[in-house]
PDB file of C-alpha atoms in Angstrom:
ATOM      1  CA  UNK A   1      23.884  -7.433  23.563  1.00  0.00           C
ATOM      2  CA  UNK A   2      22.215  -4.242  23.864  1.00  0.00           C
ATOM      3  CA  UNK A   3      18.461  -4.250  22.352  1.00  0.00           C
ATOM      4  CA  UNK A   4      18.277  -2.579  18.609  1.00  0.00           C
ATOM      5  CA  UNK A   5      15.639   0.691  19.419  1.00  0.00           C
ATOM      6  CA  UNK A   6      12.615   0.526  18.145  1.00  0.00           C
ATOM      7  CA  UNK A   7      11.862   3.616  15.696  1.00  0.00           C
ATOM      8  CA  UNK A   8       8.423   5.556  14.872  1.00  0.00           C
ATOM      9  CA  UNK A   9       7.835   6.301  11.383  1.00  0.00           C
ATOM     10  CA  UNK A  10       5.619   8.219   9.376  1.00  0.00           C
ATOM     11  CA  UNK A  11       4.796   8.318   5.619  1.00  0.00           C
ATOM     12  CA  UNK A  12       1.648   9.577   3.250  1.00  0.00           C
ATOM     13  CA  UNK A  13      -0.573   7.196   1.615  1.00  0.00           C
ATOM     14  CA  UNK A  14       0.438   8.145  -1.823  1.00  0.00           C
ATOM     15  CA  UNK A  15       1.689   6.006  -4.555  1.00  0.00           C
ATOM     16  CA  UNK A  16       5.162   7.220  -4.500  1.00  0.00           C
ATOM     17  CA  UNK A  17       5.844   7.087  -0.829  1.00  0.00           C
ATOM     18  CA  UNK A  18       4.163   3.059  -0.702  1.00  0.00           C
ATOM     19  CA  UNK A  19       6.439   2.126  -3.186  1.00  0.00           C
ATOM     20  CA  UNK A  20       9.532   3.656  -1.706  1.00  0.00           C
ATOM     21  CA  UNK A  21       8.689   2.261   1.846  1.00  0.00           C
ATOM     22  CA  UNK A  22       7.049  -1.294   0.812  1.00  0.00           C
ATOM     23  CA  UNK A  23       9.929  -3.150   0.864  1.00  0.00           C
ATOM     24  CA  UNK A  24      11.738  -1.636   4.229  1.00  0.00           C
ATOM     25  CA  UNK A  25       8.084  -1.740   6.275  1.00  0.00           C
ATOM     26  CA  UNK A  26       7.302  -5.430   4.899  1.00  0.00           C
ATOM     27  CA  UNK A  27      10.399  -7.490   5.255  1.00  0.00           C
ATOM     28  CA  UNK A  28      12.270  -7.468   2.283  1.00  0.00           C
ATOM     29  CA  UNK A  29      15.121  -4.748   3.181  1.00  0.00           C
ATOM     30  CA  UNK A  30      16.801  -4.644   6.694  1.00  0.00           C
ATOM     31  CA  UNK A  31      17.622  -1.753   8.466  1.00  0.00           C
ATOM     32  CA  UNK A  32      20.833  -2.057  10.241  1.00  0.00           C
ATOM     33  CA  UNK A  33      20.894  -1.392  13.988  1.00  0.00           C
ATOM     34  CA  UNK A  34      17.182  -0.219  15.007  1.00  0.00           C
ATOM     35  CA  UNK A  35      13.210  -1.972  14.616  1.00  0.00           C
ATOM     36  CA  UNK A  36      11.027  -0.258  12.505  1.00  0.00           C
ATOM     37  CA  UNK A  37       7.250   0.198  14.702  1.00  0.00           C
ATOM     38  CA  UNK A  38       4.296  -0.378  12.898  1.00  0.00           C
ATOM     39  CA  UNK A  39       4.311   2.876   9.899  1.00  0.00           C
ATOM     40  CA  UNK A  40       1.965   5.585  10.273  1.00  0.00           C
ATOM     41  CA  UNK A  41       0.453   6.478   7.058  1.00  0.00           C
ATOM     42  CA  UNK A  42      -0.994   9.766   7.179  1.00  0.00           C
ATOM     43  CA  UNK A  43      -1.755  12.739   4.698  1.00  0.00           C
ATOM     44  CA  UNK A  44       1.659  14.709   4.703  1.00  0.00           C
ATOM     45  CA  UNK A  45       0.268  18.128   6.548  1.00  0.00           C
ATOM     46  CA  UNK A  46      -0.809  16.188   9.517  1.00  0.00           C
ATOM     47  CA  UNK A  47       2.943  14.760   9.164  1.00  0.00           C
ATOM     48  CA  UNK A  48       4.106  18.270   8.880  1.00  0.00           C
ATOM     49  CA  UNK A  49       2.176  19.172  12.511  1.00  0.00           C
ATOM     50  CA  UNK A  50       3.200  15.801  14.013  1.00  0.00           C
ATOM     51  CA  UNK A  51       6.936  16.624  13.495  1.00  0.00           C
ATOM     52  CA  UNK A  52       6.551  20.044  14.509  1.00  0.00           C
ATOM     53  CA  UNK A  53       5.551  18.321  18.150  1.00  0.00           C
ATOM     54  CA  UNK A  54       8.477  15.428  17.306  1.00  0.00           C
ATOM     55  CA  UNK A  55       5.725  13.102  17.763  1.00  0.00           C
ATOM     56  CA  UNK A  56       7.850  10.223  15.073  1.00  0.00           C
ATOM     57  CA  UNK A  57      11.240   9.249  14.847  1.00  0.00           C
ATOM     58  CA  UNK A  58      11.487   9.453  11.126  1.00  0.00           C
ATOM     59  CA  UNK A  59       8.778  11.065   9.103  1.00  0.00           C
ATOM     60  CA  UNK A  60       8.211  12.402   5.810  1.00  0.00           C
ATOM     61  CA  UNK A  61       7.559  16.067   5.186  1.00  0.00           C
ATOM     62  CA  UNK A  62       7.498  19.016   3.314  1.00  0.00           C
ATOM     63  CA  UNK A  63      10.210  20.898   2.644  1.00  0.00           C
ATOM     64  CA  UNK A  64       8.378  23.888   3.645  1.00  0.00           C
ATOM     65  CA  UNK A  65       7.605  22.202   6.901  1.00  0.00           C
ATOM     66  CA  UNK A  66      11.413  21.191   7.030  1.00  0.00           C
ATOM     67  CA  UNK A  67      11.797  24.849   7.018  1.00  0.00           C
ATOM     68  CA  UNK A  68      10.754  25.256  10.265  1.00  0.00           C
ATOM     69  CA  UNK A  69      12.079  21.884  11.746  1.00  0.00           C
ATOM     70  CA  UNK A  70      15.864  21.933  10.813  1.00  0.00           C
ATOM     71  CA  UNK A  71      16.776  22.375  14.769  1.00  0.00           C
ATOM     72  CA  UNK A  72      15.438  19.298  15.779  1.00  0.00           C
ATOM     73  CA  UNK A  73      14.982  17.075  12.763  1.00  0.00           C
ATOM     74  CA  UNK A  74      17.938  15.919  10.168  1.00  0.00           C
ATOM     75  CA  UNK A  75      17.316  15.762   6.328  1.00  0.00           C
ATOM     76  CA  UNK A  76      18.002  11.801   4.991  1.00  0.00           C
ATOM     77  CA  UNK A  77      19.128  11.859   1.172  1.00  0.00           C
ATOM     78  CA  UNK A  78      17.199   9.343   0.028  1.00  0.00           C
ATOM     79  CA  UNK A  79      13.117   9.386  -0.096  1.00  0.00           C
ATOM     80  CA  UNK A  80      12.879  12.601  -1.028  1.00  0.00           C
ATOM     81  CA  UNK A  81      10.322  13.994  -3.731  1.00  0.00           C
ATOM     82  CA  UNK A  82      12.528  16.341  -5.696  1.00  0.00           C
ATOM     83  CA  UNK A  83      12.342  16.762  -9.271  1.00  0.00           C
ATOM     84  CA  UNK A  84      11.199  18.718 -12.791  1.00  0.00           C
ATOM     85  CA  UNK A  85       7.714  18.792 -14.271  1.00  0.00           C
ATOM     86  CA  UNK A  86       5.773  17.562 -10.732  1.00  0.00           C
ATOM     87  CA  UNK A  87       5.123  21.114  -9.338  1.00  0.00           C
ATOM     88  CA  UNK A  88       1.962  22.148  -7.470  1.00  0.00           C
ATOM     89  CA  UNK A  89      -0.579  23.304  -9.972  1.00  0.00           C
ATOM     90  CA  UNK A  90      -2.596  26.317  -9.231  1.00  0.00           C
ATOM     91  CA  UNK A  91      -6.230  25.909 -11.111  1.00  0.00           C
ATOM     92  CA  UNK A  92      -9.576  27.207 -11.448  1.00  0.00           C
ATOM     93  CA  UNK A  93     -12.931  26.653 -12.038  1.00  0.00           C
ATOM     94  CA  UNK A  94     -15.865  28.084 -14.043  1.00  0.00           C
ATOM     95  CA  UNK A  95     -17.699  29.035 -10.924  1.00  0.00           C
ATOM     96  CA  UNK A  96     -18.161  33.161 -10.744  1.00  0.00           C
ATOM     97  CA  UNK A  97     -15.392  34.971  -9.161  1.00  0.00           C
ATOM     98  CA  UNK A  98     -13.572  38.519  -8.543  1.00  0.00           C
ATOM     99  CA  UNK A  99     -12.312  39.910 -11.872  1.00  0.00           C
ATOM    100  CA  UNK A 100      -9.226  40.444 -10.018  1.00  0.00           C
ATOM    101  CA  UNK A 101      -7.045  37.656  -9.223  1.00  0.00           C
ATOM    102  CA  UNK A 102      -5.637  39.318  -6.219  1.00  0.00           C
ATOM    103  CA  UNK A 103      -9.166  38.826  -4.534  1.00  0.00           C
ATOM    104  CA  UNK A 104      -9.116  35.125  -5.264  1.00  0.00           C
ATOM    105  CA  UNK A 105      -9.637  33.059  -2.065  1.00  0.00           C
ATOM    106  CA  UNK A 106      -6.954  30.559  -2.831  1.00  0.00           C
ATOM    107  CA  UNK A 107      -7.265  26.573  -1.191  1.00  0.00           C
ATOM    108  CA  UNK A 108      -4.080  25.023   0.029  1.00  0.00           C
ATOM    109  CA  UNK A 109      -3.354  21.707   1.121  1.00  0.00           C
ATOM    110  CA  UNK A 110      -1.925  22.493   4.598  1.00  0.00           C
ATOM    111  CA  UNK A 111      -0.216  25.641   6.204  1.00  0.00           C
ATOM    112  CA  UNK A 112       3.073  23.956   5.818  1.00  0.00           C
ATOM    113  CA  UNK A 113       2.659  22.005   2.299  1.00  0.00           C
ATOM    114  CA  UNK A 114       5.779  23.031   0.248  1.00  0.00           C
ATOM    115  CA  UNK A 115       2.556  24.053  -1.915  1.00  0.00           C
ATOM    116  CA  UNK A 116       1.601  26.995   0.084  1.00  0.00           C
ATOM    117  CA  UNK A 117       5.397  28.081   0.064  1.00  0.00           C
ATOM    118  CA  UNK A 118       5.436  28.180  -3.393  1.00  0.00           C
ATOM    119  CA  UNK A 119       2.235  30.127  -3.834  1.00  0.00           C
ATOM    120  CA  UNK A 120       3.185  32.851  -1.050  1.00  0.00           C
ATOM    121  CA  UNK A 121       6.550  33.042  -3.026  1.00  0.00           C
ATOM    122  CA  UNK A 122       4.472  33.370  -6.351  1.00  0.00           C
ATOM    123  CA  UNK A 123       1.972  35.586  -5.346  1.00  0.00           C
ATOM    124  CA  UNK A 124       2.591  36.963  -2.185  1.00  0.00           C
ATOM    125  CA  UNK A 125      -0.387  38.769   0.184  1.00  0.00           C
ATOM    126  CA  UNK A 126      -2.900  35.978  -0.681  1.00  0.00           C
ATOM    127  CA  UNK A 127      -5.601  34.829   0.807  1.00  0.00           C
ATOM    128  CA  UNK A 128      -5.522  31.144   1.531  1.00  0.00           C
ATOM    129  CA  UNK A 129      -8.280  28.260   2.541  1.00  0.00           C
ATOM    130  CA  UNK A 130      -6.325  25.293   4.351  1.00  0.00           C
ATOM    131  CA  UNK A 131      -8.244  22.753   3.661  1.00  0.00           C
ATOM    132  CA  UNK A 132      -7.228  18.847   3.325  1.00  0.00           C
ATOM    133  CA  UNK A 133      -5.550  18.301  -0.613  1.00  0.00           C
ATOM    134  CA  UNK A 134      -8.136  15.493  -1.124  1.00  0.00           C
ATOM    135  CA  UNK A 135     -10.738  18.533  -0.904  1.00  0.00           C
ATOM    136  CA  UNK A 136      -9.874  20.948  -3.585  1.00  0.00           C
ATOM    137  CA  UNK A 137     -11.046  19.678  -6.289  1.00  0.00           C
ATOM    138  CA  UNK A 138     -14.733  19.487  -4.766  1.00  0.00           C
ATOM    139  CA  UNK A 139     -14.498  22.970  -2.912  1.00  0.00           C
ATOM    140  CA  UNK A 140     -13.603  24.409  -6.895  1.00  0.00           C
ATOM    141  CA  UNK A 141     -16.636  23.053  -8.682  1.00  0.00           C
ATOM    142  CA  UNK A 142     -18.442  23.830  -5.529  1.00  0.00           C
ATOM    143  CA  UNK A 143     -17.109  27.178  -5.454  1.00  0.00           C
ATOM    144  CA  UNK A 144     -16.565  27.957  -2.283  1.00  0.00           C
ATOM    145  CA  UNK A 145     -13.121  29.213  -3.210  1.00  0.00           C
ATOM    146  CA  UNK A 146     -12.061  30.888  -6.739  1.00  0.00           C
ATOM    147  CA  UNK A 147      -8.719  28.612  -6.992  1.00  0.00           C
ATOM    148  CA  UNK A 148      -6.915  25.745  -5.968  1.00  0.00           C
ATOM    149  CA  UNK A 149      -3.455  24.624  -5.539  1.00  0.00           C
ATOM    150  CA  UNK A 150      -3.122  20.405  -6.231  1.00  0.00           C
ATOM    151  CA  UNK A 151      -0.605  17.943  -5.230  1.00  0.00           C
ATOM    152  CA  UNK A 152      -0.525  14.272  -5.628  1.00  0.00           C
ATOM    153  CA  UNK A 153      -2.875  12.391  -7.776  1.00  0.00           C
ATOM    154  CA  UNK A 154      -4.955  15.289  -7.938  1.00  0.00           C
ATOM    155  CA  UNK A 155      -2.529  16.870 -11.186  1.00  0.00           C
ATOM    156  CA  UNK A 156      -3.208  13.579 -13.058  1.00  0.00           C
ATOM    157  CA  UNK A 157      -7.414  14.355 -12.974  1.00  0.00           C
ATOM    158  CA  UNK A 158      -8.492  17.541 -12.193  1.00  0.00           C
ATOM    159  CA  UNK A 159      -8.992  18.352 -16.196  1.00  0.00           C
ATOM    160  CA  UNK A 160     -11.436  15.685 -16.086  1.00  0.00           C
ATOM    161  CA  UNK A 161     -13.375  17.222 -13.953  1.00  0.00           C
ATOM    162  CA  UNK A 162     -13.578  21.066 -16.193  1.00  0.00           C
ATOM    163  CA  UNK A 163     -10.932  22.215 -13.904  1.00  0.00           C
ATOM    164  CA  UNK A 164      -8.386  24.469 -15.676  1.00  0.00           C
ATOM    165  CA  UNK A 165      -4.767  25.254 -14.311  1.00  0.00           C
ATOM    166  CA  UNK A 166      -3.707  29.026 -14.913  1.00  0.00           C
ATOM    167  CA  UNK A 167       0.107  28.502 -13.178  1.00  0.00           C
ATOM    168  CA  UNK A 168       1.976  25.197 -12.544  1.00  0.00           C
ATOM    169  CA  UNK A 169       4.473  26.493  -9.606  1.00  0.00           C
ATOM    170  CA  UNK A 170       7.036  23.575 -10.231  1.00  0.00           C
ATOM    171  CA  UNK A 171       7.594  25.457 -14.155  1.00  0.00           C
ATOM    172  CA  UNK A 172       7.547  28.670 -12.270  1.00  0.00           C
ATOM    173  CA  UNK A 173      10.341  28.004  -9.452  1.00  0.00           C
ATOM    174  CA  UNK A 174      12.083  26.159 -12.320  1.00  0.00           C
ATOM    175  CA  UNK A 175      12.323  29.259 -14.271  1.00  0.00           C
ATOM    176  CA  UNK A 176      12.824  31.846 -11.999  1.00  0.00           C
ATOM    177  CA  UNK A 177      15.997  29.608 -10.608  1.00  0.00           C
ATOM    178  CA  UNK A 178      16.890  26.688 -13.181  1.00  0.00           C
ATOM    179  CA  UNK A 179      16.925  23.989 -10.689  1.00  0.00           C
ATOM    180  CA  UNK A 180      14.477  21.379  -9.768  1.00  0.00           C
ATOM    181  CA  UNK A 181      11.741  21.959  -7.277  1.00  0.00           C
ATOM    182  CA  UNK A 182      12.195  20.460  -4.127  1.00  0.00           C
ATOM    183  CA  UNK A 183       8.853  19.178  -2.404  1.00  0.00           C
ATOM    184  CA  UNK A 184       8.909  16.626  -0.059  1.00  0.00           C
ATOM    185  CA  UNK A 185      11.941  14.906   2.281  1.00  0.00           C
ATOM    186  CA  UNK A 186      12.398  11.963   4.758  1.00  0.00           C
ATOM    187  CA  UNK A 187      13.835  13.328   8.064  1.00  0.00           C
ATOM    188  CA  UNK A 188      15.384  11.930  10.993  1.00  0.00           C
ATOM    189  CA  UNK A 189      15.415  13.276  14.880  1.00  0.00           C
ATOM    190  CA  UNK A 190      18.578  14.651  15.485  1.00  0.00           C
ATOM    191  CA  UNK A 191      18.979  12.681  18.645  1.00  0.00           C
ATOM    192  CA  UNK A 192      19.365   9.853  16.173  1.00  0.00           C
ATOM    193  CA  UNK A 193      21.940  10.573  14.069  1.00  0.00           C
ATOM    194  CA  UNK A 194      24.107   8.183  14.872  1.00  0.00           C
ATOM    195  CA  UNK A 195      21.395   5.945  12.624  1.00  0.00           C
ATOM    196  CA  UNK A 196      21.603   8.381   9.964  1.00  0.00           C
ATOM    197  CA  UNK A 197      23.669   6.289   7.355  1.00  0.00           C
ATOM    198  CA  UNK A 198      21.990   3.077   8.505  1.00  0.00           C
ATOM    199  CA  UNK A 199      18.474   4.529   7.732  1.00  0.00           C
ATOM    200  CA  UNK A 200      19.398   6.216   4.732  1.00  0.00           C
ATOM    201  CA  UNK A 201      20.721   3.042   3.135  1.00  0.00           C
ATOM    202  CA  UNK A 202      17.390   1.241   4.025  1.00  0.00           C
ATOM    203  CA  UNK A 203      15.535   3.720   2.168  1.00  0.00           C
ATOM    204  CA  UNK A 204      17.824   3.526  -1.085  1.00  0.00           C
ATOM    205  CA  UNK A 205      17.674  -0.245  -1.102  1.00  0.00           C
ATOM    206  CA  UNK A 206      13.894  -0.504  -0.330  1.00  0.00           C
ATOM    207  CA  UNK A 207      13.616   1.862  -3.714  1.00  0.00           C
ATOM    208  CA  UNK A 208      15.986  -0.603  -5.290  1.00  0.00           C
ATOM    209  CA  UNK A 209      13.951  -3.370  -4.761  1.00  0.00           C
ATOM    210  CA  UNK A 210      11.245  -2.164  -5.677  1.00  0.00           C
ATOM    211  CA  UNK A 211      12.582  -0.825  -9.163  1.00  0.00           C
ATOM    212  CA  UNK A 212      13.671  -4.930  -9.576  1.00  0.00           C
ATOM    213  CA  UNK A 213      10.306  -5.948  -8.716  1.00  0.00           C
ATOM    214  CA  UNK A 214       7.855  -3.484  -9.749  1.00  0.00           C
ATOM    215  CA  UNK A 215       4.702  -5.631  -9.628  1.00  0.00           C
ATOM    216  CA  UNK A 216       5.576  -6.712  -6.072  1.00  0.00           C
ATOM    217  CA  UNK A 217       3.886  -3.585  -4.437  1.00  0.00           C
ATOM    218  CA  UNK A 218       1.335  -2.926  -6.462  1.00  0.00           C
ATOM    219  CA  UNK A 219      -1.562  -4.571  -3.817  1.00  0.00           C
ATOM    220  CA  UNK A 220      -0.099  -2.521  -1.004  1.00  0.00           C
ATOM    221  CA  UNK A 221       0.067   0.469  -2.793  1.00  0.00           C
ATOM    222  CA  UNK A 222      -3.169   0.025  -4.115  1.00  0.00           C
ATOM    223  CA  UNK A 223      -4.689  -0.428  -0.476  1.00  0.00           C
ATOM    224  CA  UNK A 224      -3.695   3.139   0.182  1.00  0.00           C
ATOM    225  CA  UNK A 225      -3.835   5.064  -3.086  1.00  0.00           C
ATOM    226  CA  UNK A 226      -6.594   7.752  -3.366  1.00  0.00           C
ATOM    227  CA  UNK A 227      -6.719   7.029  -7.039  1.00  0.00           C
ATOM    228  CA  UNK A 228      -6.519   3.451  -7.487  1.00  0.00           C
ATOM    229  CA  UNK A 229      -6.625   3.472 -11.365  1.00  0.00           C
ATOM    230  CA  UNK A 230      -3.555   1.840 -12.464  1.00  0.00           C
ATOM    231  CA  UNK A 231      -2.180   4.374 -15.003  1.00  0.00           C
ATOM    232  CA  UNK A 232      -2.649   7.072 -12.303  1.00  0.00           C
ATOM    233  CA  UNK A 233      -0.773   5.438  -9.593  1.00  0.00           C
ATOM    234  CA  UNK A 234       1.710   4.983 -12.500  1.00  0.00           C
ATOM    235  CA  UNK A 235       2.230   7.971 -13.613  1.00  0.00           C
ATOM    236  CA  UNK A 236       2.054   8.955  -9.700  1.00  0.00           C
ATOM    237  CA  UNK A 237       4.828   6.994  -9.564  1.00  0.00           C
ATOM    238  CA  UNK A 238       6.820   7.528 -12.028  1.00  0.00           C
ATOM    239  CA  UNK A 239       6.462  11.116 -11.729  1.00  0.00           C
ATOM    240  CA  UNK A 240       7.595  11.367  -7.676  1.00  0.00           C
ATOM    241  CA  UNK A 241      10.744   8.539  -7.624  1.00  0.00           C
ATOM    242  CA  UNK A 242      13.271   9.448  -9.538  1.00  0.00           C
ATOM    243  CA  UNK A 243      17.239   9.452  -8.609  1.00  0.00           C
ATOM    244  CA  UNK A 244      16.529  12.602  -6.785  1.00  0.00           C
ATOM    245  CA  UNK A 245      14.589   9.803  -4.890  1.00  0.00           C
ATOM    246  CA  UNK A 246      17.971   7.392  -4.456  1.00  0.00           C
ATOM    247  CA  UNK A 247      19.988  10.146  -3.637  1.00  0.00           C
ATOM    248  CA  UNK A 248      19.475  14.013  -3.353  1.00  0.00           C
ATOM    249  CA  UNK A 249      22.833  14.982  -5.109  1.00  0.00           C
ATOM    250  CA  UNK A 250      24.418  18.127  -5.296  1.00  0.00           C
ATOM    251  CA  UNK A 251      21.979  19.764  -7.680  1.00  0.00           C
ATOM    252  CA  UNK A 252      19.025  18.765  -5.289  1.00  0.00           C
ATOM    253  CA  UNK A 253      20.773  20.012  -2.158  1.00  0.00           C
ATOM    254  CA  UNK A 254      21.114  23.380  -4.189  1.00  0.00           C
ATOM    255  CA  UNK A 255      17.986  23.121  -4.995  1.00  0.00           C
ATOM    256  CA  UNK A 256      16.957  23.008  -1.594  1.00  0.00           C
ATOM    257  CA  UNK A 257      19.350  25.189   0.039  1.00  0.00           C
ATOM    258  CA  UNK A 258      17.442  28.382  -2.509  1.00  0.00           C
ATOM    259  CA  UNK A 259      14.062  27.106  -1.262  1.00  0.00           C
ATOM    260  CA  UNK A 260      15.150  27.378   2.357  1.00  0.00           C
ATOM    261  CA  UNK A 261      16.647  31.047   1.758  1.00  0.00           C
ATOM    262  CA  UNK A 262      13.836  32.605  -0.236  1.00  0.00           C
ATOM    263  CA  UNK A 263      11.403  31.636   2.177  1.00  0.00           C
ATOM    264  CA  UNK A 264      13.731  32.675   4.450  1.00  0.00           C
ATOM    265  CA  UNK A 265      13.619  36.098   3.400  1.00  0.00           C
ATOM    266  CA  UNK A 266       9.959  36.210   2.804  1.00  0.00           C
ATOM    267  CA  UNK A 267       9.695  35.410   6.659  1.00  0.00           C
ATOM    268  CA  UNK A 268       7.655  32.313   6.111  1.00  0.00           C
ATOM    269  CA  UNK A 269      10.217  30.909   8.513  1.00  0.00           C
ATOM    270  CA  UNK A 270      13.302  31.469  10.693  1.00  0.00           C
ATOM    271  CA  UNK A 271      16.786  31.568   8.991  1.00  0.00           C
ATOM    272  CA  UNK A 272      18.932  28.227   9.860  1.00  0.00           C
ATOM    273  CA  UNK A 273      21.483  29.094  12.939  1.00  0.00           C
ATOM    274  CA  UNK A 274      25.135  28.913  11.578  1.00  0.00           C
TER     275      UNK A 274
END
């Protein structure tokens, strides 16, 4: 009997991706076919560059980052963080800055964060600050930059901290196209497809089992959490995995498929070969 490959992965240390992936990294869900390797948790742009070099096997990503990776990298329905009401949020500060908005200097969590999509599709022409999305928050009150675009845990505290958000992108996209705003995805290599269903399934059932056992995680998704406070990585939680999560559906794939083609024709990256 042939050996079962041994597959690279890659997922962010947030709360929603540790609970999706806890039970398929740790034992309690199978994959069918293939060995997982040790995961790589890392924060999702440096996943974004890693794919772009197909350093991992399977690896979550943003869908702006997916973008540019649809020739070598397959989109898995299940993992995905895709849903209403958990939009980027661009905020301020009360630091000075340029009357004019247009002049901001705007931090974003990574060139390829579905983030900075959404903010060159809401306000084209600006000027951006990459910086790390841990960062922000402290560059704001700082001011070294006159806004800020959060992700993650960050939505859940920046008011605590005087911060003040002028635009949340996820309302925006949802108004401009009535569906729900498509930020993150699980993808596969395409020289792997053959283990497409098999690693698909894993995912679903590892977000099964940890819907039936929703205390079992909680230590190893505290261990990673930026915010360990237990209503944040709640709320973290409940805001990211949703059935969007289980299974992308036909409303998320049109969802994505108007993501893809507006930043399409803003350039941001090449149209998909037919």
């Amino acid at each position: 009997m042939a050996a079962q490959p041994l597959l690279t992965l890659g997922y962010s240390p947030c709360p929603n991706d540790t609970y999706i992936f806890n039970a398929l990294v740790n034992g309690m869900v199978d994959l069918a076919g293939a060995r997982l390797a040790q995961p790589q948790l890392e924060d999702v742009e440096t996943l974004n560059e890693w794919a772009m070099a197909a350093k991992l096997d399977i690896s979550k990503v943003s869908f702006h980052a997916y973008g540019h990776l649809r020739q070598n990298y397959r989109l898995l329905p299940s993992g995905a963080a895709l849903g209403r009401g958990c939009g980027p949020l661009l905020i301020t500060g009360p630091q000075p800055k340029p009357k004019n908005p247009a002049q901001w200097r705007i931090a974003i969590p990574g060139r390829y964060t579905t983030a900075a999509l959404l903010l060159q599709l809401y306000r084209p022409g600006s000027e951006v600050v990459i910086m790390r999305f841990d960062r922000i928050m402290d560059a704001l009150e700082a001011g070294t930059v006159d806004a800020g675009v959060i992700i993650h845990e960050s939505r859940f505290t920046y008011q605590e901290r005087g911060l003040r958000c002028i635009q949340d992108l996820g309302e925006w996209w949802e108004e401009e196209t009535g569906l729900p705003i498509p930020l993150g995805c699980i993808v596969l290599r395409k020289e792997l497809d053959h283990l497409h269903e098999a690693v698909a399934t894993a995912i679903r059932q590892s977000i099964l089992w940890a819907d039936t056992h929703p205390d079992a995680g909680l230590a190893y998704i505290r261990c990673h959490a930026q915010e360990i406070e237990p209503k944040v990585m709640q709320n973290h939680i409940r805001l990211y995995v949703n059935d969007f999560s289980k299974d992308i559906g036909q409303e998320g794939r049109a969802a994505i498929d108007e993501l893809m083609r507006r930043g399409e024709a803003a350039g941001l990256f090449a149209a998909q070969d037919k």
